[in-house]
């Protein structure tokens, strides 16, 4: 089917839009930390089922210490730091502006890739940074309303919410780079073990390892989720919020939102995003999947009755266009 990859990429953007809306609802009903504990548990259960069906084991069987180290770091940065910031941003400024500030993730990933992996940055990346920041500025800044301050720019959103959104983008971007390092180590280790087994003539063991290699993004996500769960448990213990968990679990609407967030985000979103890259170029797929900050404008208007100004629409379009330069 022509344009199948492009269609799947748009479905992913819509799926992540619903994940953001479900996450906002779950954060408000359950609380940020209880929701993240519940979300991590549900993600681990669903991913374990997928691993069991596809690989034959609910646990990663061939991850070495280096793989675990990098993916644990990725889970702590991306899930614990990044998601605490993201869901607090949802509570403070809403999922619409939260997703807009998530367009900073490619900038953070590019900077982390330069520092950690020594990856170069093209002129498109530099231009993309400037365009993303310009688009965000159009959406979150406004001019003074009186004659005395008419030419002074100010935030139209709470500063705390904007900082949370920036932290979320940085957490996701840096976590992505750490995940890439971990997955590279994971792939190399599995291939080395397969080569050794081939030389020993143990061919019957190769098929499960091939399946684990193909399912590696999901297995890596499982390891990141385990690290995230441990991190959230530590945070919950430090801030003494465990008493909120039973009330959160008994909140039916909140749990429905949490389940919806897990299904539309890590389950459908991640699965289809991997599928999209099989049918179209990674650049086109990533660009189309980055349309969430634009798509989310419509449901937030009708569901949460949030007024959307032409300047905010223009800012979202510009920010997405800037983010797309990192993938083209």
PDB file of C-alpha atoms in Angstrom:
ATOM      1  CA  UNK A   1       0.000   0.000   0.000  1.00  0.00           C
ATOM      2  CA  UNK A   2       1.383   3.385  -1.033  1.00  0.00           C
ATOM      3  CA  UNK A   3       2.137   5.840   1.805  1.00  0.00           C
ATOM      4  CA  UNK A   4       1.537   3.106   4.414  1.00  0.00           C
ATOM      5  CA  UNK A   5       4.476   4.330   6.497  1.00  0.00           C
ATOM      6  CA  UNK A   6       3.225   7.909   6.385  1.00  0.00           C
ATOM      7  CA  UNK A   7      -0.292   6.827   7.420  1.00  0.00           C
ATOM      8  CA  UNK A   8       1.085   4.773  10.323  1.00  0.00           C
ATOM      9  CA  UNK A   9       3.219   7.762  11.419  1.00  0.00           C
ATOM     10  CA  UNK A  10       0.130   9.986  11.550  1.00  0.00           C
ATOM     11  CA  UNK A  11      -1.692   7.308  13.569  1.00  0.00           C
ATOM     12  CA  UNK A  12       1.262   7.343  15.996  1.00  0.00           C
ATOM     13  CA  UNK A  13       0.975  11.138  16.365  1.00  0.00           C
ATOM     14  CA  UNK A  14      -2.748  10.750  17.125  1.00  0.00           C
ATOM     15  CA  UNK A  15      -2.022   7.902  19.557  1.00  0.00           C
ATOM     16  CA  UNK A  16       0.518  10.006  21.429  1.00  0.00           C
ATOM     17  CA  UNK A  17      -1.989  12.857  21.495  1.00  0.00           C
ATOM     18  CA  UNK A  18      -4.465  10.628  23.306  1.00  0.00           C
ATOM     19  CA  UNK A  19      -1.652   9.399  25.575  1.00  0.00           C
ATOM     20  CA  UNK A  20      -0.971  13.019  26.580  1.00  0.00           C
ATOM     21  CA  UNK A  21      -4.665  13.685  27.238  1.00  0.00           C
ATOM     22  CA  UNK A  22      -5.069  10.468  29.240  1.00  0.00           C
ATOM     23  CA  UNK A  23      -1.901  11.305  31.186  1.00  0.00           C
ATOM     24  CA  UNK A  24      -3.190  14.765  32.050  1.00  0.00           C
ATOM     25  CA  UNK A  25      -6.460  13.257  33.313  1.00  0.00           C
ATOM     26  CA  UNK A  26      -4.654  10.542  35.270  1.00  0.00           C
ATOM     27  CA  UNK A  27      -2.222  13.033  36.834  1.00  0.00           C
ATOM     28  CA  UNK A  28      -5.087  15.201  38.038  1.00  0.00           C
ATOM     29  CA  UNK A  29      -7.087  12.282  39.459  1.00  0.00           C
ATOM     30  CA  UNK A  30      -4.300  10.076  40.846  1.00  0.00           C
ATOM     31  CA  UNK A  31      -1.434  12.470  41.556  1.00  0.00           C
ATOM     32  CA  UNK A  32       1.835  12.561  39.649  1.00  0.00           C
ATOM     33  CA  UNK A  33       3.836  10.020  41.664  1.00  0.00           C
ATOM     34  CA  UNK A  34       1.048   7.436  42.215  1.00  0.00           C
ATOM     35  CA  UNK A  35       0.194   7.664  38.510  1.00  0.00           C
ATOM     36  CA  UNK A  36       3.819   7.031  37.529  1.00  0.00           C
ATOM     37  CA  UNK A  37       4.058   4.016  39.855  1.00  0.00           C
ATOM     38  CA  UNK A  38       0.862   2.587  38.350  1.00  0.00           C
ATOM     39  CA  UNK A  39       1.988   3.431  34.810  1.00  0.00           C
ATOM     40  CA  UNK A  40       5.353   1.714  35.248  1.00  0.00           C
ATOM     41  CA  UNK A  41       3.726  -1.426  36.664  1.00  0.00           C
ATOM     42  CA  UNK A  42       1.205  -1.598  33.808  1.00  0.00           C
ATOM     43  CA  UNK A  43       3.950  -0.999  31.232  1.00  0.00           C
ATOM     44  CA  UNK A  44       6.131  -3.755  32.694  1.00  0.00           C
ATOM     45  CA  UNK A  45       3.215  -6.209  32.727  1.00  0.00           C
ATOM     46  CA  UNK A  46       2.209  -5.473  29.111  1.00  0.00           C
ATOM     47  CA  UNK A  47       5.800  -5.577  27.860  1.00  0.00           C
ATOM     48  CA  UNK A  48       6.449  -8.824  29.762  1.00  0.00           C
ATOM     49  CA  UNK A  49       3.458 -10.421  28.059  1.00  0.00           C
ATOM     50  CA  UNK A  50       4.745  -9.271  24.675  1.00  0.00           C
ATOM     51  CA  UNK A  51       8.247 -10.605  25.415  1.00  0.00           C
ATOM     52  CA  UNK A  52       6.836 -13.931  26.594  1.00  0.00           C
ATOM     53  CA  UNK A  53       4.762 -14.341  23.427  1.00  0.00           C
ATOM     54  CA  UNK A  54       7.413 -13.175  20.964  1.00  0.00           C
ATOM     55  CA  UNK A  55      10.717 -14.157  22.593  1.00  0.00           C
ATOM     56  CA  UNK A  56       9.600 -16.996  24.868  1.00  0.00           C
ATOM     57  CA  UNK A  57      10.588 -15.334  28.147  1.00  0.00           C
ATOM     58  CA  UNK A  58       9.028 -12.470  30.138  1.00  0.00           C
ATOM     59  CA  UNK A  59      12.541 -11.319  31.100  1.00  0.00           C
ATOM     60  CA  UNK A  60      15.510 -10.134  28.988  1.00  0.00           C
ATOM     61  CA  UNK A  61      17.780 -13.168  28.823  1.00  0.00           C
ATOM     62  CA  UNK A  62      20.895 -11.796  27.122  1.00  0.00           C
ATOM     63  CA  UNK A  63      21.457  -8.303  28.496  1.00  0.00           C
ATOM     64  CA  UNK A  64      24.956  -7.801  29.905  1.00  0.00           C
ATOM     65  CA  UNK A  65      26.040  -5.453  32.695  1.00  0.00           C
ATOM     66  CA  UNK A  66      26.914  -2.630  30.315  1.00  0.00           C
ATOM     67  CA  UNK A  67      23.461  -2.793  28.744  1.00  0.00           C
ATOM     68  CA  UNK A  68      21.776  -2.707  32.131  1.00  0.00           C
ATOM     69  CA  UNK A  69      23.946   0.219  33.283  1.00  0.00           C
ATOM     70  CA  UNK A  70      23.083   2.480  30.341  1.00  0.00           C
ATOM     71  CA  UNK A  71      19.392   1.532  30.260  1.00  0.00           C
ATOM     72  CA  UNK A  72      19.061   2.056  34.022  1.00  0.00           C
ATOM     73  CA  UNK A  73      20.558   5.529  33.587  1.00  0.00           C
ATOM     74  CA  UNK A  74      18.191   6.114  30.666  1.00  0.00           C
ATOM     75  CA  UNK A  75      15.196   5.036  32.751  1.00  0.00           C
ATOM     76  CA  UNK A  76      16.169   7.280  35.653  1.00  0.00           C
ATOM     77  CA  UNK A  77      16.744  10.316  33.425  1.00  0.00           C
ATOM     78  CA  UNK A  78      13.933   9.746  30.916  1.00  0.00           C
ATOM     79  CA  UNK A  79      11.235   8.294  33.154  1.00  0.00           C
ATOM     80  CA  UNK A  80      11.911   9.507  36.685  1.00  0.00           C
ATOM     81  CA  UNK A  81      13.278  13.004  36.025  1.00  0.00           C
ATOM     82  CA  UNK A  82      11.627  13.567  32.628  1.00  0.00           C
ATOM     83  CA  UNK A  83       8.188  12.204  33.443  1.00  0.00           C
ATOM     84  CA  UNK A  84       7.966  13.817  36.870  1.00  0.00           C
ATOM     85  CA  UNK A  85       8.622  17.100  35.071  1.00  0.00           C
ATOM     86  CA  UNK A  86       6.193  16.243  32.237  1.00  0.00           C
ATOM     87  CA  UNK A  87       3.229  15.278  34.382  1.00  0.00           C
ATOM     88  CA  UNK A  88       3.765  18.225  36.702  1.00  0.00           C
ATOM     89  CA  UNK A  89       3.778  20.370  33.567  1.00  0.00           C
ATOM     90  CA  UNK A  90       0.433  18.795  32.601  1.00  0.00           C
ATOM     91  CA  UNK A  91      -0.932  19.749  36.011  1.00  0.00           C
ATOM     92  CA  UNK A  92       0.442  23.292  35.861  1.00  0.00           C
ATOM     93  CA  UNK A  93       0.103  24.364  32.216  1.00  0.00           C
ATOM     94  CA  UNK A  94      -1.882  21.514  30.617  1.00  0.00           C
ATOM     95  CA  UNK A  95      -0.993  18.805  28.098  1.00  0.00           C
ATOM     96  CA  UNK A  96      -1.172  21.252  25.170  1.00  0.00           C
ATOM     97  CA  UNK A  97       1.703  23.430  26.349  1.00  0.00           C
ATOM     98  CA  UNK A  98       3.434  20.420  27.894  1.00  0.00           C
ATOM     99  CA  UNK A  99       3.607  18.729  24.488  1.00  0.00           C
ATOM    100  CA  UNK A 100       4.727  21.981  22.875  1.00  0.00           C
ATOM    101  CA  UNK A 101       7.706  22.211  25.235  1.00  0.00           C
ATOM    102  CA  UNK A 102       8.503  18.574  24.469  1.00  0.00           C
ATOM    103  CA  UNK A 103       9.681  19.778  21.043  1.00  0.00           C
ATOM    104  CA  UNK A 104      12.831  20.733  22.971  1.00  0.00           C
ATOM    105  CA  UNK A 105      13.645  17.004  23.223  1.00  0.00           C
ATOM    106  CA  UNK A 106      15.451  16.825  19.832  1.00  0.00           C
ATOM    107  CA  UNK A 107      17.635  19.779  20.906  1.00  0.00           C
ATOM    108  CA  UNK A 108      18.505  18.035  24.178  1.00  0.00           C
ATOM    109  CA  UNK A 109      19.147  14.772  22.293  1.00  0.00           C
ATOM    110  CA  UNK A 110      21.423  16.534  19.794  1.00  0.00           C
ATOM    111  CA  UNK A 111      23.413  18.199  22.578  1.00  0.00           C
ATOM    112  CA  UNK A 112      23.670  14.949  24.556  1.00  0.00           C
ATOM    113  CA  UNK A 113      24.676  13.057  21.400  1.00  0.00           C
ATOM    114  CA  UNK A 114      27.439  15.589  20.835  1.00  0.00           C
ATOM    115  CA  UNK A 115      28.680  15.270  24.438  1.00  0.00           C
ATOM    116  CA  UNK A 116      28.251  11.508  24.969  1.00  0.00           C
ATOM    117  CA  UNK A 117      28.637  10.002  21.503  1.00  0.00           C
ATOM    118  CA  UNK A 118      30.714  12.669  19.766  1.00  0.00           C
ATOM    119  CA  UNK A 119      28.025  13.096  17.112  1.00  0.00           C
ATOM    120  CA  UNK A 120      28.367  16.167  14.920  1.00  0.00           C
ATOM    121  CA  UNK A 121      25.646  18.755  14.479  1.00  0.00           C
ATOM    122  CA  UNK A 122      24.693  19.959  11.004  1.00  0.00           C
ATOM    123  CA  UNK A 123      23.496  23.415  10.028  1.00  0.00           C
ATOM    124  CA  UNK A 124      19.981  21.938   9.917  1.00  0.00           C
ATOM    125  CA  UNK A 125      20.272  21.015  13.579  1.00  0.00           C
ATOM    126  CA  UNK A 126      21.393  24.510  14.551  1.00  0.00           C
ATOM    127  CA  UNK A 127      18.617  26.050  12.441  1.00  0.00           C
ATOM    128  CA  UNK A 128      16.127  23.629  13.966  1.00  0.00           C
ATOM    129  CA  UNK A 129      17.121  24.732  17.478  1.00  0.00           C
ATOM    130  CA  UNK A 130      16.540  28.380  16.645  1.00  0.00           C
ATOM    131  CA  UNK A 131      13.200  27.676  14.964  1.00  0.00           C
ATOM    132  CA  UNK A 132      11.930  25.458  17.814  1.00  0.00           C
ATOM    133  CA  UNK A 133      12.796  28.093  20.421  1.00  0.00           C
ATOM    134  CA  UNK A 134      11.159  30.797  18.279  1.00  0.00           C
ATOM    135  CA  UNK A 135       7.953  28.780  17.928  1.00  0.00           C
ATOM    136  CA  UNK A 136       7.781  28.086  21.659  1.00  0.00           C
ATOM    137  CA  UNK A 137       8.410  31.763  22.399  1.00  0.00           C
ATOM    138  CA  UNK A 138       5.502  32.768  20.159  1.00  0.00           C
ATOM    139  CA  UNK A 139       3.200  30.466  22.097  1.00  0.00           C
ATOM    140  CA  UNK A 140       4.245  31.163  25.687  1.00  0.00           C
ATOM    141  CA  UNK A 141       5.179  34.863  25.580  1.00  0.00           C
ATOM    142  CA  UNK A 142       2.959  37.905  25.228  1.00  0.00           C
ATOM    143  CA  UNK A 143       3.354  41.675  25.294  1.00  0.00           C
ATOM    144  CA  UNK A 144       2.354  43.871  28.198  1.00  0.00           C
ATOM    145  CA  UNK A 145      -1.289  44.911  28.232  1.00  0.00           C
ATOM    146  CA  UNK A 146      -0.898  48.501  29.444  1.00  0.00           C
ATOM    147  CA  UNK A 147       0.787  51.467  27.797  1.00  0.00           C
ATOM    148  CA  UNK A 148       3.658  51.504  30.262  1.00  0.00           C
ATOM    149  CA  UNK A 149       4.644  47.852  29.655  1.00  0.00           C
ATOM    150  CA  UNK A 150       3.321  47.385  26.104  1.00  0.00           C
ATOM    151  CA  UNK A 151       6.737  46.593  24.644  1.00  0.00           C
ATOM    152  CA  UNK A 152       7.818  44.297  27.475  1.00  0.00           C
ATOM    153  CA  UNK A 153       7.558  40.541  26.911  1.00  0.00           C
ATOM    154  CA  UNK A 154       6.249  38.356  29.697  1.00  0.00           C
ATOM    155  CA  UNK A 155       5.242  34.739  30.222  1.00  0.00           C
ATOM    156  CA  UNK A 156       1.546  34.002  29.774  1.00  0.00           C
ATOM    157  CA  UNK A 157       2.055  30.761  31.719  1.00  0.00           C
ATOM    158  CA  UNK A 158       3.284  30.040  35.256  1.00  0.00           C
ATOM    159  CA  UNK A 159       7.097  29.989  35.283  1.00  0.00           C
ATOM    160  CA  UNK A 160       7.057  26.764  37.304  1.00  0.00           C
ATOM    161  CA  UNK A 161       5.052  25.013  34.583  1.00  0.00           C
ATOM    162  CA  UNK A 162       7.378  26.236  31.833  1.00  0.00           C
ATOM    163  CA  UNK A 163      10.411  25.004  33.783  1.00  0.00           C
ATOM    164  CA  UNK A 164       8.704  21.638  34.253  1.00  0.00           C
ATOM    165  CA  UNK A 165       8.087  21.480  30.489  1.00  0.00           C
ATOM    166  CA  UNK A 166      11.706  22.331  29.711  1.00  0.00           C
ATOM    167  CA  UNK A 167      12.851  19.675  32.166  1.00  0.00           C
ATOM    168  CA  UNK A 168      10.563  17.138  30.477  1.00  0.00           C
ATOM    169  CA  UNK A 169      12.045  17.874  27.054  1.00  0.00           C
ATOM    170  CA  UNK A 170      15.598  17.671  28.387  1.00  0.00           C
ATOM    171  CA  UNK A 171      14.832  14.429  30.243  1.00  0.00           C
ATOM    172  CA  UNK A 172      13.347  12.758  27.181  1.00  0.00           C
ATOM    173  CA  UNK A 173      16.142  13.915  24.874  1.00  0.00           C
ATOM    174  CA  UNK A 174      19.012  12.891  27.155  1.00  0.00           C
ATOM    175  CA  UNK A 175      17.222   9.656  28.087  1.00  0.00           C
ATOM    176  CA  UNK A 176      16.909   8.817  24.395  1.00  0.00           C
ATOM    177  CA  UNK A 177      20.661   9.149  23.864  1.00  0.00           C
ATOM    178  CA  UNK A 178      21.448   7.020  26.924  1.00  0.00           C
ATOM    179  CA  UNK A 179      18.956   4.451  25.623  1.00  0.00           C
ATOM    180  CA  UNK A 180      20.713   4.430  22.251  1.00  0.00           C
ATOM    181  CA  UNK A 181      24.050   3.695  23.937  1.00  0.00           C
ATOM    182  CA  UNK A 182      22.452   0.892  25.935  1.00  0.00           C
ATOM    183  CA  UNK A 183      20.747  -0.638  22.899  1.00  0.00           C
ATOM    184  CA  UNK A 184      24.007  -0.532  20.911  1.00  0.00           C
ATOM    185  CA  UNK A 185      25.730  -2.417  23.735  1.00  0.00           C
ATOM    186  CA  UNK A 186      22.777  -4.847  23.915  1.00  0.00           C
ATOM    187  CA  UNK A 187      22.918  -5.538  20.169  1.00  0.00           C
ATOM    188  CA  UNK A 188      26.679  -6.074  20.157  1.00  0.00           C
ATOM    189  CA  UNK A 189      26.499  -8.459  23.113  1.00  0.00           C
ATOM    190  CA  UNK A 190      23.730 -10.588  21.590  1.00  0.00           C
ATOM    191  CA  UNK A 191      25.559 -10.772  18.249  1.00  0.00           C
ATOM    192  CA  UNK A 192      28.793 -11.773  20.002  1.00  0.00           C
ATOM    193  CA  UNK A 193      26.994 -14.541  21.916  1.00  0.00           C
ATOM    194  CA  UNK A 194      25.278 -15.737  18.710  1.00  0.00           C
ATOM    195  CA  UNK A 195      28.627 -15.849  16.922  1.00  0.00           C
ATOM    196  CA  UNK A 196      30.127 -17.872  19.764  1.00  0.00           C
ATOM    197  CA  UNK A 197      27.205 -20.306  19.780  1.00  0.00           C
ATOM    198  CA  UNK A 198      27.414 -20.723  16.022  1.00  0.00           C
ATOM    199  CA  UNK A 199      31.065 -21.690  16.333  1.00  0.00           C
ATOM    200  CA  UNK A 200      30.167 -24.246  19.032  1.00  0.00           C
ATOM    201  CA  UNK A 201      27.423 -25.740  16.880  1.00  0.00           C
ATOM    202  CA  UNK A 202      24.545 -24.943  19.291  1.00  0.00           C
ATOM    203  CA  UNK A 203      22.162 -23.825  16.550  1.00  0.00           C
ATOM    204  CA  UNK A 204      19.009 -24.568  18.559  1.00  0.00           C
ATOM    205  CA  UNK A 205      19.775 -21.647  20.861  1.00  0.00           C
ATOM    206  CA  UNK A 206      20.067 -19.110  18.057  1.00  0.00           C
ATOM    207  CA  UNK A 207      16.364 -18.723  17.229  1.00  0.00           C
ATOM    208  CA  UNK A 208      15.306 -17.285  20.635  1.00  0.00           C
ATOM    209  CA  UNK A 209      18.277 -14.912  20.478  1.00  0.00           C
ATOM    210  CA  UNK A 210      17.269 -13.734  16.999  1.00  0.00           C
ATOM    211  CA  UNK A 211      13.777 -13.086  18.352  1.00  0.00           C
ATOM    212  CA  UNK A 212      15.225 -11.129  21.282  1.00  0.00           C
ATOM    213  CA  UNK A 213      17.344  -9.111  18.852  1.00  0.00           C
ATOM    214  CA  UNK A 214      14.265  -8.242  16.773  1.00  0.00           C
ATOM    215  CA  UNK A 215      12.247  -7.423  19.905  1.00  0.00           C
ATOM    216  CA  UNK A 216      15.129  -5.440  21.421  1.00  0.00           C
ATOM    217  CA  UNK A 217      13.445  -1.986  21.497  1.00  0.00           C
ATOM    218  CA  UNK A 218      10.630  -3.420  23.623  1.00  0.00           C
ATOM    219  CA  UNK A 219      13.030  -5.379  25.837  1.00  0.00           C
ATOM    220  CA  UNK A 220      15.084  -2.223  26.322  1.00  0.00           C
ATOM    221  CA  UNK A 221      11.888  -0.339  27.186  1.00  0.00           C
ATOM    222  CA  UNK A 222      11.130  -3.042  29.775  1.00  0.00           C
ATOM    223  CA  UNK A 223      14.540  -2.507  31.410  1.00  0.00           C
ATOM    224  CA  UNK A 224      14.053   1.265  31.389  1.00  0.00           C
ATOM    225  CA  UNK A 225      10.592   0.810  32.947  1.00  0.00           C
ATOM    226  CA  UNK A 226      12.035  -1.374  35.727  1.00  0.00           C
ATOM    227  CA  UNK A 227      14.633   1.322  36.463  1.00  0.00           C
ATOM    228  CA  UNK A 228      11.871   3.926  36.374  1.00  0.00           C
ATOM    229  CA  UNK A 229       9.707   1.931  38.780  1.00  0.00           C
ATOM    230  CA  UNK A 230      12.584   1.583  41.261  1.00  0.00           C
ATOM    231  CA  UNK A 231      13.312   5.302  40.923  1.00  0.00           C
ATOM    232  CA  UNK A 232       9.681   6.261  41.542  1.00  0.00           C
ATOM    233  CA  UNK A 233       9.511   3.925  44.549  1.00  0.00           C
ATOM    234  CA  UNK A 234      12.539   5.703  46.031  1.00  0.00           C
ATOM    235  CA  UNK A 235      11.018   9.135  45.363  1.00  0.00           C
ATOM    236  CA  UNK A 236       7.653   8.068  46.818  1.00  0.00           C
ATOM    237  CA  UNK A 237       9.451   6.846  49.950  1.00  0.00           C
ATOM    238  CA  UNK A 238      11.506  10.029  50.333  1.00  0.00           C
ATOM    239  CA  UNK A 239       8.500  12.361  49.980  1.00  0.00           C
ATOM    240  CA  UNK A 240       6.281  10.012  52.018  1.00  0.00           C
ATOM    241  CA  UNK A 241       3.364   9.742  49.604  1.00  0.00           C
ATOM    242  CA  UNK A 242       2.635   6.013  49.844  1.00  0.00           C
ATOM    243  CA  UNK A 243      -0.609   6.738  51.675  1.00  0.00           C
ATOM    244  CA  UNK A 244      -1.925   8.239  48.424  1.00  0.00           C
ATOM    245  CA  UNK A 245      -1.470   5.031  46.432  1.00  0.00           C
ATOM    246  CA  UNK A 246      -4.479   3.017  47.777  1.00  0.00           C
ATOM    247  CA  UNK A 247      -6.812   5.949  47.079  1.00  0.00           C
ATOM    248  CA  UNK A 248      -5.336   6.286  43.593  1.00  0.00           C
ATOM    249  CA  UNK A 249      -5.817   2.591  42.786  1.00  0.00           C
ATOM    250  CA  UNK A 250      -9.452   2.776  43.916  1.00  0.00           C
ATOM    251  CA  UNK A 251     -10.135   5.799  41.670  1.00  0.00           C
ATOM    252  CA  UNK A 252     -11.843   4.144  38.701  1.00  0.00           C
ATOM    253  CA  UNK A 253     -11.737   7.108  36.357  1.00  0.00           C
ATOM    254  CA  UNK A 254      -8.117   7.786  37.191  1.00  0.00           C
ATOM    255  CA  UNK A 255      -7.176   4.126  36.645  1.00  0.00           C
ATOM    256  CA  UNK A 256      -9.051   4.123  33.332  1.00  0.00           C
ATOM    257  CA  UNK A 257      -7.047   7.185  32.266  1.00  0.00           C
ATOM    258  CA  UNK A 258      -3.815   5.487  33.407  1.00  0.00           C
ATOM    259  CA  UNK A 259      -4.635   2.351  31.414  1.00  0.00           C
ATOM    260  CA  UNK A 260      -5.519   4.493  28.393  1.00  0.00           C
ATOM    261  CA  UNK A 261      -2.198   6.347  28.716  1.00  0.00           C
ATOM    262  CA  UNK A 262      -0.232   3.078  28.816  1.00  0.00           C
ATOM    263  CA  UNK A 263      -2.099   1.526  25.873  1.00  0.00           C
ATOM    264  CA  UNK A 264      -1.938   4.580  23.602  1.00  0.00           C
ATOM    265  CA  UNK A 265       1.610   5.532  24.631  1.00  0.00           C
ATOM    266  CA  UNK A 266       4.128   2.723  25.296  1.00  0.00           C
ATOM    267  CA  UNK A 267       2.002  -0.032  23.725  1.00  0.00           C
ATOM    268  CA  UNK A 268       0.366   1.286  20.535  1.00  0.00           C
ATOM    269  CA  UNK A 269       2.555   4.375  20.083  1.00  0.00           C
ATOM    270  CA  UNK A 270       5.925   2.653  20.416  1.00  0.00           C
ATOM    271  CA  UNK A 271       4.862  -0.431  18.446  1.00  0.00           C
ATOM    272  CA  UNK A 272       3.504   1.543  15.490  1.00  0.00           C
ATOM    273  CA  UNK A 273       6.446   3.970  15.552  1.00  0.00           C
ATOM    274  CA  UNK A 274       8.796   1.039  14.997  1.00  0.00           C
ATOM    275  CA  UNK A 275       6.527  -0.294  12.263  1.00  0.00           C
ATOM    276  CA  UNK A 276       6.389   3.088  10.509  1.00  0.00           C
ATOM    277  CA  UNK A 277      10.150   3.123   9.963  1.00  0.00           C
ATOM    278  CA  UNK A 278       9.843  -0.148   8.024  1.00  0.00           C
ATOM    279  CA  UNK A 279       7.614   1.440   5.361  1.00  0.00           C
ATOM    280  CA  UNK A 280       9.034   4.954   5.049  1.00  0.00           C
ATOM    281  CA  UNK A 281      12.240   6.810   5.838  1.00  0.00           C
ATOM    282  CA  UNK A 282      13.053   7.478   9.473  1.00  0.00           C
ATOM    283  CA  UNK A 283      13.132  11.232   8.810  1.00  0.00           C
ATOM    284  CA  UNK A 284       9.632  11.320   7.317  1.00  0.00           C
ATOM    285  CA  UNK A 285       8.284   9.049  10.046  1.00  0.00           C
ATOM    286  CA  UNK A 286       9.776  11.113  12.877  1.00  0.00           C
ATOM    287  CA  UNK A 287       8.566  14.367  11.336  1.00  0.00           C
ATOM    288  CA  UNK A 288       4.977  13.140  11.029  1.00  0.00           C
ATOM    289  CA  UNK A 289       5.073  11.601  14.512  1.00  0.00           C
ATOM    290  CA  UNK A 290       6.181  14.980  15.882  1.00  0.00           C
ATOM    291  CA  UNK A 291       2.843  16.577  14.934  1.00  0.00           C
ATOM    292  CA  UNK A 292       1.339  15.879  18.369  1.00  0.00           C
ATOM    293  CA  UNK A 293       1.666  19.527  19.605  1.00  0.00           C
ATOM    294  CA  UNK A 294      -0.469  20.601  16.619  1.00  0.00           C
ATOM    295  CA  UNK A 295      -2.994  17.742  16.689  1.00  0.00           C
ATOM    296  CA  UNK A 296      -3.567  18.170  20.435  1.00  0.00           C
ATOM    297  CA  UNK A 297      -4.893  21.706  19.921  1.00  0.00           C
ATOM    298  CA  UNK A 298      -8.254  20.369  18.703  1.00  0.00           C
ATOM    299  CA  UNK A 299      -9.132  17.924  21.513  1.00  0.00           C
ATOM    300  CA  UNK A 300      -7.932  20.293  24.260  1.00  0.00           C
ATOM    301  CA  UNK A 301     -10.237  22.959  22.830  1.00  0.00           C
ATOM    302  CA  UNK A 302     -13.280  20.673  22.875  1.00  0.00           C
ATOM    303  CA  UNK A 303     -12.484  18.522  25.942  1.00  0.00           C
ATOM    304  CA  UNK A 304     -10.934  21.061  28.307  1.00  0.00           C
ATOM    305  CA  UNK A 305     -12.499  24.192  26.727  1.00  0.00           C
ATOM    306  CA  UNK A 306      -9.051  25.794  26.464  1.00  0.00           C
ATOM    307  CA  UNK A 307      -8.983  28.869  24.241  1.00  0.00           C
ATOM    308  CA  UNK A 308      -6.435  28.582  21.432  1.00  0.00           C
ATOM    309  CA  UNK A 309      -5.146  31.813  19.905  1.00  0.00           C
ATOM    310  CA  UNK A 310      -3.863  32.129  16.312  1.00  0.00           C
ATOM    311  CA  UNK A 311      -0.418  33.004  17.726  1.00  0.00           C
ATOM    312  CA  UNK A 312      -0.345  29.765  19.726  1.00  0.00           C
ATOM    313  CA  UNK A 313      -1.271  27.753  16.626  1.00  0.00           C
ATOM    314  CA  UNK A 314       1.449  29.522  14.628  1.00  0.00           C
ATOM    315  CA  UNK A 315       3.958  28.920  17.428  1.00  0.00           C
ATOM    316  CA  UNK A 316       3.131  25.199  17.537  1.00  0.00           C
ATOM    317  CA  UNK A 317       3.480  24.889  13.746  1.00  0.00           C
ATOM    318  CA  UNK A 318       6.845  26.701  13.802  1.00  0.00           C
ATOM    319  CA  UNK A 319       8.137  24.583  16.721  1.00  0.00           C
ATOM    320  CA  UNK A 320       7.168  21.347  14.958  1.00  0.00           C
ATOM    321  CA  UNK A 321       8.739  22.566  11.714  1.00  0.00           C
ATOM    322  CA  UNK A 322      11.956  23.304  13.619  1.00  0.00           C
ATOM    323  CA  UNK A 323      11.915  19.875  15.289  1.00  0.00           C
ATOM    324  CA  UNK A 324      11.455  18.213  11.893  1.00  0.00           C
ATOM    325  CA  UNK A 325      14.804  19.625  10.723  1.00  0.00           C
ATOM    326  CA  UNK A 326      16.521  17.222  13.113  1.00  0.00           C
ATOM    327  CA  UNK A 327      15.074  14.255  11.203  1.00  0.00           C
ATOM    328  CA  UNK A 328      15.158  15.388   7.538  1.00  0.00           C
TER     329      UNK A 328
END
